[in-house]
Short mmCIF file of C-alpha atoms in Angstrom, two decimals:
data_model
loop_
_atom_site.label_atom_id
_atom_site.label_comp_id
_atom_site.label_asym_id
_atom_site.label_seq_id
_atom_site.Cartn_x
_atom_site.Cartn_y
_atom_site.Cartn_z
CA MET Y 770 73.80 59.32 -63.24
CA SER Y 771 72.09 58.51 -59.62
CA GLY Y 772 74.35 57.24 -57.17
CA VAL Y 773 74.61 54.00 -54.61
CA GLN Y 774 71.82 52.89 -53.66
CA THR Y 775 71.41 49.38 -51.16
CA VAL Y 776 67.42 48.19 -50.43
CA THR Y 777 66.50 46.12 -48.47
CA VAL Y 778 63.86 42.73 -49.22
CA THR Y 779 60.61 43.80 -48.14
CA GLU Y 780 58.94 40.40 -46.86
CA GLU Y 781 56.46 40.95 -48.89
CA ASP Y 782 58.65 40.42 -52.02
CA ALA Y 783 60.85 37.61 -50.92
CA ASP Y 784 61.23 34.63 -53.24
CA GLN Y 785 61.07 36.27 -56.03
CA ARG Y 786 64.15 36.00 -59.01
CA LEU Y 787 67.02 39.69 -58.85
CA ASP Y 788 66.07 40.68 -62.67
CA ARG Y 789 62.65 40.86 -62.09
CA TRP Y 790 62.61 42.94 -58.59
CA LEU Y 791 64.68 44.58 -60.59
CA LYS Y 792 62.68 45.41 -63.68
CA ARG Y 793 59.33 45.97 -60.88
CA HIS Y 794 61.93 48.46 -58.90
CA PHE Y 795 63.23 50.08 -61.38
CA PRO Y 796 61.47 50.73 -65.09
CA GLN Y 797 64.34 51.62 -66.62
CA LEU Y 798 66.56 48.31 -66.33
CA GLN Y 799 66.61 46.15 -69.17
CA GLN Y 800 67.88 42.59 -68.79
CA GLY Y 801 70.82 42.80 -70.90
CA ARG Y 802 72.18 45.04 -68.59
CA ILE Y 803 71.55 43.51 -65.34
CA GLU Y 804 73.12 40.39 -66.54
CA LYS Y 805 75.79 42.11 -67.04
CA MET Y 806 76.07 44.31 -64.27
CA CYS Y 807 75.37 40.91 -61.78
CA ARG Y 808 78.55 39.59 -64.55
CA LYS Y 809 80.57 42.34 -63.40
CA GLY Y 810 79.62 42.19 -59.92
CA GLU Y 811 78.84 45.54 -58.79
CA LEU Y 812 75.25 43.85 -57.84
CA ARG Y 813 75.65 42.43 -55.11
CA VAL Y 814 73.68 40.79 -52.33
CA ASP Y 815 74.57 41.49 -49.06
CA GLY Y 816 77.99 41.55 -50.14
CA GLY Y 817 77.93 38.69 -52.68
CA ARG Y 818 78.34 38.73 -56.23
CA VAL Y 819 75.15 37.07 -57.14
CA ARG Y 820 73.13 35.78 -60.94
CA ALA Y 821 70.17 37.35 -62.86
CA ALA Y 822 68.18 34.39 -61.39
CA THR Y 823 69.15 34.73 -58.28
CA ARG Y 824 66.38 34.12 -55.32
CA LEU Y 825 66.12 36.94 -53.30
CA ALA Y 826 64.91 36.34 -49.49
CA ALA Y 827 63.62 39.05 -47.31
CA GLY Y 828 66.01 41.34 -44.97
CA GLN Y 829 68.55 41.02 -47.90
CA GLN Y 830 70.49 44.14 -48.66
CA VAL Y 831 71.16 44.84 -52.70
CA ARG Y 832 73.94 46.68 -53.31
CA ILE Y 833 72.54 48.34 -57.25
CA PRO Y 834 75.45 51.01 -58.85
CA PRO Y 835 74.77 54.06 -60.34
CA LEU Y 836 72.25 53.96 -62.96
CA PRO Y 837 70.93 57.01 -65.39
CA GLU Y 838 68.62 59.41 -64.38
CA PRO Y 839 65.16 58.46 -65.02
CA GLY Y 840 65.60 61.55 -68.49
CA THR Y 841 67.68 59.44 -70.23
CA LYS Y 842 65.91 55.94 -68.69
CA PRO Y 843 64.88 53.73 -72.46
CA ALA Y 844 61.98 52.36 -70.75
CA ALA Y 845 57.66 54.25 -69.64
CA PRO Y 846 58.66 57.64 -67.91
CA ARG Y 847 57.46 58.14 -64.39
CA PRO Y 848 52.90 57.05 -64.59
CA GLN Y 849 51.07 60.35 -65.29
CA VAL Y 850 48.51 60.86 -63.04
CA THR Y 851 45.12 61.61 -64.24
CA GLY Y 852 43.18 64.36 -61.34
CA ASP Y 853 40.50 61.55 -60.59
CA ASP Y 854 43.45 58.98 -59.76
CA ALA Y 855 44.99 61.26 -57.61
CA GLN Y 856 41.76 62.53 -56.12
CA MET Y 857 41.22 58.31 -55.53
CA MET Y 858 43.87 58.22 -53.74
CA ARG Y 859 44.02 61.52 -51.09
CA ASP Y 860 41.06 60.44 -50.96
CA ALA Y 861 42.07 57.44 -49.15
CA VAL Y 862 44.99 58.41 -46.45
CA ILE Y 863 43.61 57.39 -43.28
CA TRP Y 864 46.23 58.45 -41.53
CA LYS Y 865 49.86 60.63 -41.46
CA ASP Y 866 52.28 62.04 -40.56
CA ASP Y 867 56.29 63.37 -41.18
CA TYR Y 868 57.03 59.86 -42.11
CA ILE Y 869 54.80 57.02 -42.43
CA ILE Y 870 51.43 57.05 -44.51
CA ALA Y 871 49.16 54.48 -43.94
CA ILE Y 872 46.09 54.01 -46.71
CA ASN Y 873 42.26 52.27 -46.85
CA LYS Y 874 43.75 50.41 -50.60
CA PRO Y 875 40.78 50.28 -52.10
CA PRO Y 876 39.79 46.40 -53.33
CA GLY Y 877 40.81 45.73 -57.50
CA LEU Y 878 43.83 47.82 -57.76
CA PRO Y 879 46.95 46.66 -57.27
CA THR Y 880 49.65 47.09 -54.47
CA GLN Y 881 52.82 46.40 -57.45
CA GLY Y 882 52.99 46.89 -61.51
CA GLY Y 883 53.70 43.50 -62.95
CA THR Y 884 52.66 41.74 -66.61
CA GLY Y 885 49.68 44.57 -68.00
CA GLN Y 886 49.36 46.60 -64.63
CA THR Y 887 49.79 50.14 -65.71
CA ARG Y 888 47.89 51.14 -62.62
CA HIS Y 889 49.11 50.75 -59.21
CA VAL Y 890 49.65 52.06 -56.18
CA ASP Y 891 53.23 51.86 -55.97
CA GLY Y 892 52.61 53.98 -59.29
CA LEU Y 893 49.88 55.92 -57.97
CA ALA Y 894 51.54 57.39 -55.30
CA GLU Y 895 53.07 59.80 -57.21
CA ALA Y 896 50.01 61.42 -55.75
CA LEU Y 897 50.87 61.01 -51.80
CA ARG Y 898 54.16 63.61 -52.05
CA PHE Y 899 51.55 66.25 -50.43
CA GLY Y 900 54.29 68.54 -50.67
CA PHE Y 901 58.00 65.82 -49.78
CA GLU Y 902 60.19 66.12 -52.84
CA ASP Y 903 60.52 62.07 -52.58
CA LYS Y 904 57.60 60.05 -53.77
CA PRO Y 905 56.36 58.06 -50.90
CA ARG Y 906 57.72 54.52 -50.53
CA LEU Y 907 56.59 50.62 -50.16
CA VAL Y 908 57.32 48.47 -46.83
CA HIS Y 909 54.38 45.47 -47.29
CA ARG Y 910 51.92 44.48 -50.25
CA LEU Y 911 48.27 43.37 -50.19
CA ASP Y 912 46.39 41.44 -52.94
CA LYS Y 913 45.15 42.74 -55.67
CA ASP Y 914 41.03 41.89 -54.98
CA THR Y 915 42.36 42.54 -50.78
CA SER Y 916 41.21 46.29 -49.79
CA GLY Y 917 42.36 48.14 -46.52
CA VAL Y 918 45.43 49.28 -44.44
CA LEU Y 919 48.50 50.16 -46.74
CA LEU Y 920 51.93 51.72 -45.52
CA LEU Y 921 53.62 53.81 -46.82
CA ALA Y 922 56.96 55.58 -45.79
CA ARG Y 923 58.10 59.04 -46.55
CA THR Y 924 61.85 58.44 -46.41
CA ARG Y 925 64.50 55.13 -47.24
CA ALA Y 926 65.28 55.19 -43.55
CA VAL Y 927 61.63 54.80 -42.36
CA ALA Y 928 60.92 52.50 -44.75
CA ALA Y 929 64.14 49.74 -43.51
CA GLY Y 930 62.55 50.12 -39.81
CA LEU Y 931 59.06 49.06 -40.89
CA THR Y 932 60.29 45.87 -42.68
CA ALA Y 933 61.74 45.08 -40.00
CA ALA Y 934 59.68 45.74 -37.63
CA ILE Y 935 57.17 43.72 -40.15
CA ARG Y 936 60.04 40.94 -40.81
CA HIS Y 937 60.88 40.80 -36.99
CA ARG Y 938 56.71 40.32 -36.56
CA GLN Y 939 57.07 43.02 -34.29
CA THR Y 940 54.37 44.76 -35.89
CA GLN Y 941 49.49 43.25 -35.35
CA LYS Y 942 48.09 43.40 -38.48
CA ILE Y 943 44.25 41.96 -38.01
CA TYR Y 944 41.83 41.10 -41.60
CA TRP Y 945 38.21 40.48 -41.15
CA ALA Y 946 36.80 38.26 -43.87
CA LEU Y 947 33.16 36.77 -44.75
CA VAL Y 948 34.11 33.05 -44.73
CA ALA Y 949 31.81 29.58 -45.52
CA GLY Y 950 29.68 27.98 -43.00
CA VAL Y 951 31.20 28.12 -39.29
CA PRO Y 952 34.35 27.45 -38.13
CA VAL Y 953 34.63 25.35 -34.94
CA PRO Y 954 36.60 25.86 -32.71
CA TYR Y 955 35.02 29.69 -32.64
CA LEU Y 956 38.50 30.68 -31.70
CA GLY Y 957 41.69 28.79 -33.50
CA GLU Y 958 44.91 28.45 -34.54
CA ILE Y 959 45.85 27.71 -37.79
CA ARG Y 960 49.72 25.31 -38.99
CA TYR Y 961 49.45 24.24 -42.50
CA GLY Y 962 52.35 25.17 -44.36
CA LEU Y 963 52.20 27.03 -47.90
CA VAL Y 964 54.04 26.22 -51.61
CA LYS Y 965 53.58 27.28 -54.66
CA ALA Y 966 51.50 24.68 -56.52
CA PRO Y 967 51.69 25.98 -60.64
CA GLY Y 968 48.51 26.77 -62.35
CA HIS Y 969 47.14 25.32 -65.06
CA GLY Y 970 47.99 28.17 -68.18
CA LYS Y 971 50.86 28.98 -70.50
CA GLY Y 972 53.96 29.19 -68.65
CA GLY Y 973 52.43 28.32 -65.12
CA GLU Y 974 50.16 31.13 -64.72
CA GLY Y 975 47.41 30.97 -62.92
CA GLU Y 976 49.00 29.97 -60.13
CA LYS Y 977 48.27 29.30 -56.36
CA MET Y 978 49.51 28.07 -53.06
CA ARG Y 979 48.88 24.29 -51.65
CA ALA Y 980 48.64 23.74 -47.78
CA ILE Y 981 51.05 21.14 -46.81
CA HIS Y 982 50.42 19.44 -43.45
CA PRO Y 983 52.87 21.01 -40.52
CA ALA Y 984 54.41 17.30 -39.79
CA GLU Y 985 55.45 17.47 -44.30
CA VAL Y 986 56.80 20.91 -44.52
CA ASP Y 987 60.39 20.34 -43.30
CA ALA Y 988 60.23 16.24 -46.17
CA THR Y 989 58.05 18.98 -48.94
CA PRO Y 990 60.62 21.24 -51.33
CA GLY Y 991 60.00 24.56 -51.61
CA ALA Y 992 57.37 24.42 -48.45
CA LYS Y 993 57.44 26.96 -45.91
CA ARG Y 994 55.20 26.85 -41.84
CA ALA Y 995 52.35 29.33 -42.04
CA HIS Y 996 50.14 30.13 -39.15
CA THR Y 997 47.39 31.78 -38.86
CA LEU Y 998 45.02 33.62 -35.22
CA TYR Y 999 41.67 32.92 -36.22
CA ALA Y 1000 38.02 33.87 -34.70
CA THR Y 1001 34.59 33.64 -34.95
CA LEU Y 1002 33.39 37.02 -34.65
CA TYR Y 1003 29.65 36.87 -36.04
CA ARG Y 1004 27.53 33.93 -37.94
CA VAL Y 1005 24.00 34.27 -39.81
CA ALA Y 1006 22.58 29.29 -38.63
CA SER Y 1007 25.23 27.97 -40.88
CA ARG Y 1008 25.53 29.33 -43.89
CA ALA Y 1009 28.48 31.96 -43.20
CA SER Y 1010 31.06 33.67 -40.53
CA TRP Y 1011 31.89 37.27 -40.01
CA VAL Y 1012 35.78 36.29 -39.44
CA ALA Y 1013 38.65 37.84 -37.45
CA MET Y 1014 42.43 36.60 -39.08
CA GLU Y 1015 45.68 37.84 -37.55
CA PRO Y 1016 49.35 36.32 -39.79
CA LEU Y 1017 51.64 35.90 -37.80
CA THR Y 1018 53.92 34.96 -40.34
CA GLY Y 1019 53.81 37.12 -44.39
CA ARG Y 1020 53.09 34.05 -46.86
CA THR Y 1021 51.66 34.60 -50.77
CA HIS Y 1022 47.73 33.95 -50.10
CA GLN Y 1023 48.34 32.69 -47.06
CA LEU Y 1024 44.76 34.17 -45.56
CA ARG Y 1025 43.13 32.72 -48.41
CA ALA Y 1026 44.91 29.09 -48.54
CA HIS Y 1027 44.36 27.72 -44.86
CA MET Y 1028 40.50 29.57 -44.59
CA ALA Y 1029 39.85 27.15 -47.66
CA GLU Y 1030 41.86 24.22 -45.96
CA ILE Y 1031 39.88 23.54 -43.23
CA GLY Y 1032 36.45 24.47 -44.98
CA HIS Y 1033 35.46 27.70 -44.98
CA PRO Y 1034 37.55 29.61 -48.28
CA ILE Y 1035 37.18 33.59 -48.22
CA VAL Y 1036 33.31 34.60 -49.91
CA GLY Y 1037 34.04 35.60 -53.45
CA ASP Y 1038 37.09 33.60 -53.69
CA GLY Y 1039 37.14 31.86 -56.85
CA LYS Y 1040 40.94 31.17 -56.68
CA TYR Y 1041 40.29 29.58 -53.51
CA GLY Y 1042 36.95 28.25 -53.38
CA GLY Y 1043 35.52 28.19 -56.63
CA SER Y 1044 34.40 30.38 -58.47
CA GLY Y 1045 32.00 28.62 -60.11
CA GLN Y 1046 30.29 27.48 -57.01
CA GLU Y 1047 27.38 28.03 -54.26
CA ASN Y 1048 27.33 28.23 -50.92
CA LEU Y 1049 23.91 25.98 -50.92
CA GLY Y 1050 24.04 26.18 -47.06
CA ASP Y 1051 26.12 23.28 -46.85
CA GLY Y 1052 28.68 25.67 -45.71
CA TRP Y 1053 31.17 25.12 -48.58
CA GLY Y 1054 31.17 27.38 -51.96
CA ALA Y 1055 32.42 30.48 -51.99
CA GLN Y 1056 29.88 32.69 -53.50
CA LEU Y 1057 26.72 33.56 -51.01
CA GLY Y 1058 24.35 34.34 -54.56
CA GLY Y 1059 21.76 36.48 -53.63
CA ILE Y 1060 22.57 39.92 -53.54
CA ILE Y 1061 25.35 39.47 -51.35
CA SER Y 1062 28.91 40.51 -53.75
CA LYS Y 1063 30.77 38.26 -55.63
CA LYS Y 1064 33.75 40.51 -55.33
CA LEU Y 1065 36.28 39.22 -52.90
CA HIS Y 1066 35.31 38.97 -48.99
CA LEU Y 1067 38.85 40.05 -47.29
CA HIS Y 1068 39.89 43.94 -45.94
CA ALA Y 1069 42.96 44.33 -43.69
CA ARG Y 1070 40.55 46.10 -40.06
CA ARG Y 1071 43.97 46.71 -37.86
CA MET Y 1072 47.77 47.53 -38.23
CA GLN Y 1073 48.91 48.22 -35.32
CA PHE Y 1074 53.54 48.97 -35.05
CA ARG Y 1075 55.67 50.79 -33.66
CA HIS Y 1076 56.31 54.42 -34.08
CA PRO Y 1077 60.22 54.50 -36.33
CA VAL Y 1078 60.97 57.60 -34.72
CA THR Y 1079 58.87 58.70 -32.35
CA GLY Y 1080 58.44 55.43 -30.53
CA LYS Y 1081 54.76 55.70 -30.40
CA THR Y 1082 52.41 53.01 -30.99
CA ILE Y 1083 50.57 53.82 -33.51
CA THR Y 1084 47.13 51.85 -34.51
CA VAL Y 1085 45.41 52.13 -38.13
CA THR Y 1086 41.77 51.25 -38.51
CA ALA Y 1087 40.19 50.97 -41.68
CA PRO Y 1088 36.67 50.72 -42.62
CA LEU Y 1089 35.45 47.99 -44.82
CA PRO Y 1090 34.85 48.90 -48.31
CA GLU Y 1091 31.02 49.41 -50.27
CA HIS Y 1092 31.13 45.98 -51.16
CA MET Y 1093 31.53 44.51 -47.89
CA ALA Y 1094 29.87 47.61 -46.04
CA GLN Y 1095 26.43 46.50 -47.63
CA SER Y 1096 26.93 42.37 -46.78
CA TRP Y 1097 27.83 43.12 -43.27
CA GLU Y 1098 24.13 46.19 -43.60
CA ASN Y 1099 22.30 43.13 -46.17
CA LEU Y 1100 23.26 40.34 -42.73
CA GLY Y 1101 22.92 42.42 -39.95
CA TRP Y 1102 26.43 43.61 -38.51
CA SER Y 1103 27.24 46.48 -38.16
CA GLU Y 1104 31.81 47.96 -38.59
CA ASP Y 1105 31.19 48.88 -34.23
CA ILE Y 1106 29.97 45.30 -32.85
CA ALA Y 1107 33.58 43.47 -33.05
CA ALA Y 1108 36.38 43.37 -30.15
CA GLU Y 1109 39.35 45.27 -31.49
CA ASP Y 1110 41.72 42.14 -30.55
CA PRO Y 1111 39.63 39.29 -30.93
CA PHE Y 1112 43.42 37.31 -30.13
CA GLU Y 1113 44.35 38.01 -26.63
CA LYS Y 1114 42.56 35.50 -24.82
CA LEU Y 1115 45.58 33.44 -27.33
CA ARG Y 1116 48.73 35.85 -26.66
#
């Protein structure tokens, strides 16, 4: 049996049910076992008793009692990483030391497992031990089709430190995107709140975030405030723009929902910009057509944070994925012409 564990809930894991969070992090646990641990008070959040359906908040401490060793769990064993996947993960490393690993997450690769997802960064991180006993731990997430900087901690203490820094907004993340039309003003803020809206599939599958006017957030059940800075860097007439974005909050699909709400969906974003709606030059539609890829054009370009051990300021930059680099070339842009921090005037 393992010993008692205390795990800090990350900003990205917030608002999840306890049982679903446990199954994601401890796949050996069955629903019946989780409910029994709740009834007996063995599972606790911030020292208090909980139910399986309790929703977690960022920063909460989940106390987990001793669990069966991996060799005795009835669920699937530790993911087996193929040679090709192991090489892919190692090639994705763009910065590392004895405490932290930063990768350039490829588009199309989920950060964590879910229904029907067996190949994801969390599992493939087995290939990133580099001689360490423990597998690196995720401290934040990126959407499946979003590429770019993703941090993993090599120790539990470092994971807690990075998670706290993200929660207290002590990190800076800058994303690049290709969007439909030209956002005006060129430098601005988006403050629409966001609330989950169920999808039309069975059981509400396909849910998305709905934007709420800032004045109506407090009166809208489930709505959370969200704040995004954006800067229009370059444009192609009135048809499309290269935009930098900095999320000052960490809501689900925040950048995608915010850009769509102001009339400039991210290119390739079928969920928020219309999967079959081609941009004919009027500034709307998530598909530019022609030789521009239909994949999502959203990339976590840069992340800056204070190292939790050395105290140094670390800046990690991720090159564009292949489809975005090709779009940039087709539009006559290059990565080196953008300012490192286009939001300096807003600080």
